Amino acid sequence: GIGNPIKYYDLSKKKISIRHQVQHSFPCFIIYDIIKQIYNNLNQSINQLFPKFNKYGGYSYRPEIPYLFKDFYYNAKLVEQGIILKEEAELIDWADFVIINGEGNIVHGTDYSGKYRPGALYILFLAHICKNVYNKYCGIVNHTVDPANKDAYEIIKNVYPTLDFIAVREKYSLKELHSLGIQQSIFVPDALFNYEHDQKDVNINDCIKINFEKPYICIGDSSALRSATQKVKWDPYLTYCELIEKLQKITPQIVFIDGFNGENSDILRICHKYSLPRMCLNNCNYHGLFKILKGSQIFISGRYHASILSCIAGTPILLWEADSYKTQGLYDILAVSYTHLRAHETVLDLVCRLLLE
C-alpha cells in the first residue's frame, strides 16, 4: 500500500510526518499501526497528524481549507504567514518528509449542495502546502482515486504532478490517474496485506456470544449504504432482514460486523431483531476481528479492509459496492470471478444474485 516512498531519499534525515485519518473503525487503527511499524523498522522518528471528524466519520468543512484549486495559492500564503492551519504547519516544518495516507478519501462524495468531500480537500491542500510553502519531500500512498467530481479532478491535475511519490491501491485508480496525464503513479496493493496476526493480542468483549464450535456466517455493511453525501435508494433494513432470513436457513448463527460502529440505526434494529452478535471497535479489537473472520464460513459485505482481513484469514468473501470502485478493485487483485454486487440494485436482485453465487 505504501510502496517505498523514501527509496530515493537521504535516510540520514529521519523525521517523518504521517497524515493519517483515525476514525472509530477497524481499518484506521490497523493501517496506522502497520505504516508506523514499517517506518519504525527503518529507525525513523515519526509524528502524526489527526484531522477533525464530524459525526459521519468524514471531516467537517473548515473555512481555511479552500474548495477550488484557484484559491489554493492564496490560502497557502495564509499558512506561510501563520494565520491558518498552525498545527499542520508546525508538523510539516518539523518533518524532513511527509507521507499522506490517503485511504478512501478521494472517492465519490458530492453532497446535495454540490460540494465535494472535505476530507479529500484537506489532504490535497496539505500536499499542496508541503510542496509550495515548505518544499518538503511529499508522497501520497495507500489510496483510491475515484472522485467523480469536476472540482476534485481540477485539484488532482494540478497537485499530483508536484508530488514526489504516488502509490494507489487499485489498478482502477492507476488508470484514472493515467487518464489525467499523471504518469508517475504506481500500483501497490493496500498496506493491510502486511498484517500479521498475533493471538496474544486478541481482545473480544465477554458480552459477545459467538459459539466458535458451531458454523457461522459474518455479514457486514458498506460505505455506500449511508454517508454525509449519499445513501442507497432501497431500504437497508428490509434488505438485511430478507438476507439474514435466507442465510439462517443455511447457517443459523449470523454475526454482524458493524463498520459504522453503532452509528447506523438500521444495523442496530437488525441486530436487535435477530439477536445477532454485533462486532465493532467498542467490543473487539482488530486482532479479535481477524479471529472472528477466520472462523466464519464466508464474509459478505461492502467493506474493503475487513474483506482483506478475511482473505488473509483464509475466509471467502462476497463483496458488494462501496463509495468507489475499491471493492471491485479488490476482486481484481485477488483474481476471483465472483459477481460484483451493485449497491443500488433492488432488494430482489441483490438477494437472488447472492444466492446464485
Coordinates of C-alpha atoms in Angstrom, one line a residue:
G1 CA 0.0 0.0 0.0
I2 CA 2.8 2.4 0.7
G3 CA 5.4 1.1 -1.7
N4 CA 8.8 2.7 -0.9
P5 CA 8.3 6.5 -0.9
I6 CA 11.7 7.1 0.7
K7 CA 13.7 4.9 -1.7
Y8 CA 15.5 7.8 -3.3
Y9 CA 15.6 9.9 -0.2
D10 CA 18.6 10.7 2.1
L11 CA 17.9 8.3 5.1
S12 CA 20.2 10.3 7.3
K13 CA 17.2 12.6 7.7
K14 CA 14.9 10.7 10.0
K15 CA 11.8 12.8 10.7
I16 CA 8.5 11.7 9.1
S17 CA 5.1 13.4 9.5
I18 CA 2.3 11.0 8.6
R19 CA -1.1 12.5 7.8
H20 CA -3.5 9.7 8.8
Q21 CA -7.2 9.5 9.5
V22 CA -8.2 8.0 12.7
Q23 CA -11.9 7.3 13.0
H24 CA -13.8 4.8 15.1
S25 CA -13.3 2.0 12.7
F26 CA -11.1 -1.1 12.4
P27 CA -9.1 -0.2 9.3
C28 CA -7.9 3.2 10.6
F29 CA -6.2 1.6 13.6
I30 CA -4.8 -1.3 11.7
I31 CA -3.3 0.7 8.8
Y32 CA -1.7 3.3 11.0
D33 CA -0.1 0.6 13.2
I34 CA 1.2 -1.1 10.0
I35 CA 2.6 2.1 8.5
K36 CA 4.2 3.2 11.8
Q37 CA 5.8 -0.2 12.2
I38 CA 7.3 -0.1 8.6
Y39 CA 9.0 3.2 9.3
N40 CA 10.0 2.3 12.9
N41 CA 11.9 -0.6 11.3
L42 CA 13.9 2.0 9.5
N43 CA 14.6 3.8 12.7
Q44 CA 12.7 6.8 11.6
S45 CA 11.3 9.4 14.0
I46 CA 7.6 9.7 13.4
N47 CA 5.0 12.2 14.2
Q48 CA 1.4 12.1 13.1
L49 CA -1.5 14.5 12.3
F50 CA -5.1 13.6 13.2
P51 CA -7.7 15.8 11.5
K52 CA -11.1 16.6 13.0
F53 CA -14.1 14.5 12.1
N54 CA -17.8 15.1 12.1
K55 CA -20.4 12.5 13.2
Y56 CA -20.3 10.7 9.8
G57 CA -16.6 9.9 10.1
G58 CA -15.8 12.5 7.4
Y59 CA -14.2 15.8 8.1
S60 CA -16.1 18.9 9.0
Y61 CA -16.0 21.7 6.4
R62 CA -13.3 24.2 7.5
P63 CA -13.2 27.7 6.0
E64 CA -9.4 27.7 5.9
I65 CA -9.4 24.7 3.5
P66 CA -10.1 26.1 0.0
Y67 CA -12.7 24.4 -2.1
L68 CA -11.4 25.3 -5.6
F69 CA -7.8 25.0 -6.8
K70 CA -7.7 28.6 -7.8
D71 CA -7.8 29.5 -4.1
F72 CA -5.0 27.1 -3.1
Y73 CA -2.2 29.6 -3.5
Y74 CA -3.9 32.4 -1.6
N75 CA -4.7 30.1 1.4
A76 CA -1.2 28.7 1.2
K77 CA 0.1 32.2 1.8
L78 CA -2.0 32.4 4.9
V79 CA -0.4 29.1 6.1
E80 CA 3.0 30.6 5.5
Q81 CA 2.1 33.7 7.5
G82 CA 1.0 31.6 10.4
I83 CA -2.7 32.7 10.2
I84 CA -4.3 29.3 9.5
L85 CA -3.5 25.6 10.0
K86 CA -0.9 26.3 12.6
E87 CA -0.7 22.7 13.9
E88 CA -0.3 21.3 10.4
A89 CA 2.3 23.9 9.6
E90 CA 4.3 23.1 12.7
L91 CA 4.4 19.3 11.9
I92 CA 5.3 19.9 8.2
D93 CA 8.0 22.3 9.2
W94 CA 9.4 19.7 11.7
A95 CA 9.5 16.8 9.2
D96 CA 12.1 16.0 6.6
F97 CA 9.4 14.3 4.5
V98 CA 5.7 13.9 4.7
I99 CA 3.7 10.8 3.9
I100 CA 0.0 11.2 3.4
N101 CA -2.0 8.0 3.9
G102 CA -4.9 8.8 1.5
E103 CA -7.0 5.7 2.2
G104 CA -10.6 6.1 0.9
N105 CA -10.8 9.9 1.0
I106 CA -10.7 10.8 -2.7
V107 CA -13.8 8.8 -3.7
H108 CA -17.4 9.6 -4.6
G109 CA -18.9 12.1 -2.2
T110 CA -20.5 15.2 -3.7
D111 CA -23.2 16.4 -1.2
Y112 CA -26.6 17.7 -2.0
S113 CA -25.4 21.2 -2.5
G114 CA -22.8 20.1 -5.0
K115 CA -19.8 20.3 -2.6
Y116 CA -17.1 17.7 -2.6
R117 CA -15.8 15.7 0.4
P118 CA -14.0 18.0 2.9
G119 CA -11.6 15.1 3.9
A120 CA -10.3 14.9 0.4
L121 CA -9.9 18.6 0.1
Y122 CA -8.0 18.6 3.3
I123 CA -5.3 16.1 2.3
L124 CA -5.0 17.6 -1.2
F125 CA -4.4 21.0 0.3
L126 CA -1.9 19.6 2.8
A127 CA 0.0 18.1 -0.2
H128 CA 0.0 21.5 -1.9
I129 CA 1.4 23.4 1.1
C130 CA 4.1 20.7 1.7
K131 CA 5.4 21.3 -1.8
N132 CA 4.6 25.0 -2.4
V133 CA 5.2 26.5 1.1
Y134 CA 7.7 24.2 2.7
N135 CA 9.3 22.5 -0.3
K136 CA 9.3 19.2 1.5
Y137 CA 9.5 15.7 0.0
C138 CA 5.9 14.6 0.0
G139 CA 4.2 11.4 -1.1
I140 CA 0.6 10.2 -1.0
V141 CA 0.2 6.5 -0.5
N142 CA -2.2 3.6 0.1
H143 CA -5.2 5.3 -1.5
T144 CA -8.0 5.3 -4.0
V145 CA -8.6 7.9 -6.7
D146 CA -12.2 7.9 -7.8
P147 CA -13.8 11.3 -7.0
A148 CA -16.4 11.7 -9.7
N149 CA -16.3 15.4 -9.2
K150 CA -15.0 18.1 -11.6
D151 CA -13.6 20.3 -8.9
A152 CA -11.7 17.4 -7.3
Y153 CA -10.3 16.5 -10.8
E154 CA -9.1 20.0 -11.3
I155 CA -7.2 19.9 -7.9
I156 CA -5.7 16.5 -8.6
K157 CA -4.5 17.5 -12.1
N158 CA -2.6 20.4 -10.5
V159 CA -1.4 18.9 -7.2
Y160 CA -0.4 15.4 -8.1
P161 CA 2.3 16.3 -10.7
T162 CA 4.2 18.2 -8.0
L163 CA 4.4 15.2 -5.6
D164 CA 7.5 13.1 -5.2
F165 CA 5.7 9.7 -4.8
I166 CA 2.2 8.4 -5.6
A167 CA 1.1 4.9 -4.7
V168 CA -2.5 3.8 -5.4
R169 CA -4.1 0.6 -4.1
E170 CA -6.2 -0.5 -7.1
K171 CA -5.4 -0.6 -10.8
Y172 CA -8.6 1.3 -11.5
S173 CA -7.0 4.3 -9.6
L174 CA -3.8 3.9 -11.7
K175 CA -5.9 4.0 -14.9
E176 CA -7.7 7.1 -13.6
L177 CA -4.5 9.0 -12.9
H178 CA -3.0 8.0 -16.2
S179 CA -6.1 9.3 -18.0
L180 CA -5.4 12.7 -16.3
G181 CA -1.9 12.6 -17.6
I182 CA -0.3 11.7 -14.2
Q183 CA 2.2 9.0 -15.2
Q184 CA 4.5 8.9 -12.2
S185 CA 1.9 7.0 -10.1
I186 CA 2.4 3.3 -9.3
F187 CA 0.1 0.5 -8.1
V188 CA 0.8 -1.2 -4.8
P189 CA -1.9 -3.3 -3.0
D190 CA -3.3 -2.0 0.3
A191 CA -1.0 -1.8 3.3
L192 CA -3.3 -4.2 5.2
F193 CA -1.8 -7.1 3.2
N194 CA 1.2 -6.6 5.5
Y195 CA -0.9 -7.6 8.5
E196 CA 0.5 -10.4 10.7
H197 CA -1.9 -11.9 13.3
D198 CA -0.8 -12.2 16.9
Q199 CA -3.1 -14.4 19.0
K200 CA -2.0 -12.9 22.3
D201 CA -3.3 -9.5 21.3
V202 CA -6.9 -10.7 20.6
N203 CA -9.4 -8.8 22.6
I204 CA -13.1 -9.7 22.3
N205 CA -15.6 -8.5 24.9
D206 CA -17.1 -11.2 27.1
C207 CA -20.6 -9.9 26.3
I208 CA -20.2 -11.1 22.7
K209 CA -21.8 -14.5 22.4
I210 CA -20.4 -16.4 19.5
N211 CA -20.3 -20.2 19.6
F212 CA -16.9 -20.9 17.8
E213 CA -17.7 -24.6 18.0
K214 CA -20.6 -24.2 15.5
P215 CA -20.6 -22.8 12.0
Y216 CA -21.4 -19.2 11.5
I217 CA -21.5 -16.6 8.7
C218 CA -20.3 -13.0 9.0
I219 CA -22.1 -10.2 7.2
G220 CA -21.3 -6.5 7.2
D221 CA -22.3 -3.2 5.8
S222 CA -20.9 -0.8 3.1
S223 CA -19.8 2.8 3.0
A224 CA -22.3 3.1 0.1
L225 CA -25.3 2.5 2.4
R226 CA -25.2 5.9 4.0
S227 CA -22.8 8.8 4.4
A228 CA -22.9 12.5 4.7
T229 CA -23.3 12.8 1.0
Q230 CA -25.3 9.8 -0.3
K231 CA -27.4 6.9 0.6
V232 CA -28.9 3.9 -1.4
K233 CA -32.4 4.1 -2.8
W234 CA -33.5 0.8 -1.4
D235 CA -34.4 0.1 2.2
P236 CA -31.3 -1.4 4.0
Y237 CA -33.4 -2.6 6.9
L238 CA -35.7 -4.7 4.7
T239 CA -32.9 -5.9 2.6
Y240 CA -30.8 -7.2 5.5
C241 CA -33.9 -8.8 7.1
E242 CA -34.5 -10.8 3.9
L243 CA -30.9 -11.6 3.5
I244 CA -30.5 -12.8 7.1
E245 CA -33.6 -15.0 7.0
K246 CA -32.3 -16.7 3.8
L247 CA -28.8 -17.1 5.3
Q248 CA -30.1 -18.6 8.5
K249 CA -31.6 -21.4 6.5
I250 CA -28.0 -22.3 5.5
T251 CA -26.3 -21.5 8.9
P252 CA -28.4 -20.3 11.8
Q253 CA -25.6 -18.4 13.5
I254 CA -25.0 -15.0 11.9
V255 CA -22.5 -12.4 13.1
F256 CA -22.7 -8.7 12.1
I257 CA -19.5 -6.8 11.5
D258 CA -20.6 -3.2 12.1
G259 CA -18.4 -0.7 10.1
F260 CA -20.5 2.2 11.3
N261 CA -19.6 1.4 15.0
G262 CA -23.1 1.8 16.3
E263 CA -23.9 4.9 14.3
N264 CA -26.3 3.3 11.9
S265 CA -29.8 2.9 13.3
D266 CA -30.8 0.2 10.7
I267 CA -28.0 -2.0 11.8
L268 CA -28.9 -1.7 15.5
R269 CA -32.5 -2.6 14.7
I270 CA -31.5 -5.6 12.6
C271 CA -29.1 -7.0 15.3
H272 CA -31.7 -6.5 18.0
K273 CA -34.5 -8.1 15.9
Y274 CA -32.5 -11.3 15.1
S275 CA -30.3 -11.2 18.3
L276 CA -27.1 -11.1 16.3
P277 CA -23.7 -10.6 17.9
R278 CA -22.6 -7.2 16.6
M279 CA -18.8 -6.6 16.4
C280 CA -17.3 -3.1 16.4
L281 CA -14.4 -1.2 18.0
N282 CA -16.4 -0.9 21.2
N283 CA -16.3 -4.6 21.9
C284 CA -13.5 -6.0 19.7
N285 CA -10.0 -5.0 18.6
Y286 CA -8.8 -5.8 15.0
H287 CA -6.9 -8.9 16.2
G288 CA -10.2 -10.1 17.6
L289 CA -11.9 -9.3 14.3
F290 CA -9.3 -11.4 12.5
K291 CA -10.1 -14.4 14.8
I292 CA -13.9 -14.0 14.2
L293 CA -13.5 -13.7 10.4
K294 CA -11.1 -16.7 10.4
G295 CA -13.8 -18.9 11.9
S296 CA -16.6 -17.7 9.5
Q297 CA -17.8 -19.8 6.5
I298 CA -17.9 -16.6 4.4
F299 CA -17.8 -12.9 4.9
I300 CA -20.5 -10.9 3.0
S301 CA -20.1 -7.1 2.9
G302 CA -19.0 -4.0 1.1
R303 CA -16.2 -3.2 3.5
Y304 CA -12.8 -3.1 1.8
H305 CA -10.4 -3.6 4.7
A306 CA -12.4 -6.1 6.6
S307 CA -12.6 -8.1 3.4
I308 CA -8.8 -8.0 3.0
L309 CA -8.5 -9.2 6.6
S310 CA -11.0 -12.0 5.8
C311 CA -8.9 -13.1 2.8
I312 CA -5.7 -13.1 5.0
A313 CA -7.6 -15.3 7.4
G314 CA -8.5 -17.7 4.6
T315 CA -12.2 -17.0 4.6
P316 CA -14.0 -16.5 1.3
I317 CA -15.6 -13.1 0.7
L318 CA -18.6 -11.8 -1.3
L319 CA -18.4 -8.1 -1.9
W320 CA -20.9 -5.5 -2.9
E321 CA -20.3 -1.9 -3.9
A322 CA -18.7 0.8 -1.8
D323 CA -18.4 4.5 -2.3
S324 CA -15.8 4.0 -5.1
Y325 CA -14.5 1.1 -7.3
K326 CA -12.3 -0.1 -4.4
T327 CA -14.2 -3.3 -3.7
Q328 CA -14.3 -4.2 -7.4
G329 CA -10.6 -3.4 -7.5
L330 CA -10.0 -5.8 -4.6
Y331 CA -11.6 -8.6 -6.6
D332 CA -9.2 -7.8 -9.4
I333 CA -6.2 -8.0 -7.1
L334 CA -7.4 -11.4 -5.7
A335 CA -8.1 -12.6 -9.2
V336 CA -11.6 -14.0 -8.2
S337 CA -14.5 -14.2 -10.6
Y338 CA -17.5 -13.6 -8.2
T339 CA -20.1 -11.2 -9.5
H340 CA -19.7 -7.7 -8.0
L341 CA -22.9 -6.8 -6.3
R342 CA -24.0 -3.2 -7.1
A343 CA -25.2 -1.2 -4.0
H344 CA -28.1 0.3 -6.0
E345 CA -29.6 -3.0 -7.1
T346 CA -33.2 -3.8 -6.0
V347 CA -33.7 -5.9 -2.9
L348 CA -34.8 -8.9 -5.1
D349 CA -31.8 -8.6 -7.4
L350 CA -29.4 -8.3 -4.5
V351 CA -30.6 -11.4 -2.7
C352 CA -31.1 -13.5 -5.8
R353 CA -27.7 -12.8 -7.1
L354 CA -26.1 -13.5 -3.7
L355 CA -27.8 -16.9 -3.5
L356 CA -26.8 -17.7 -7.1
E357 CA -23.1 -17.1 -6.1

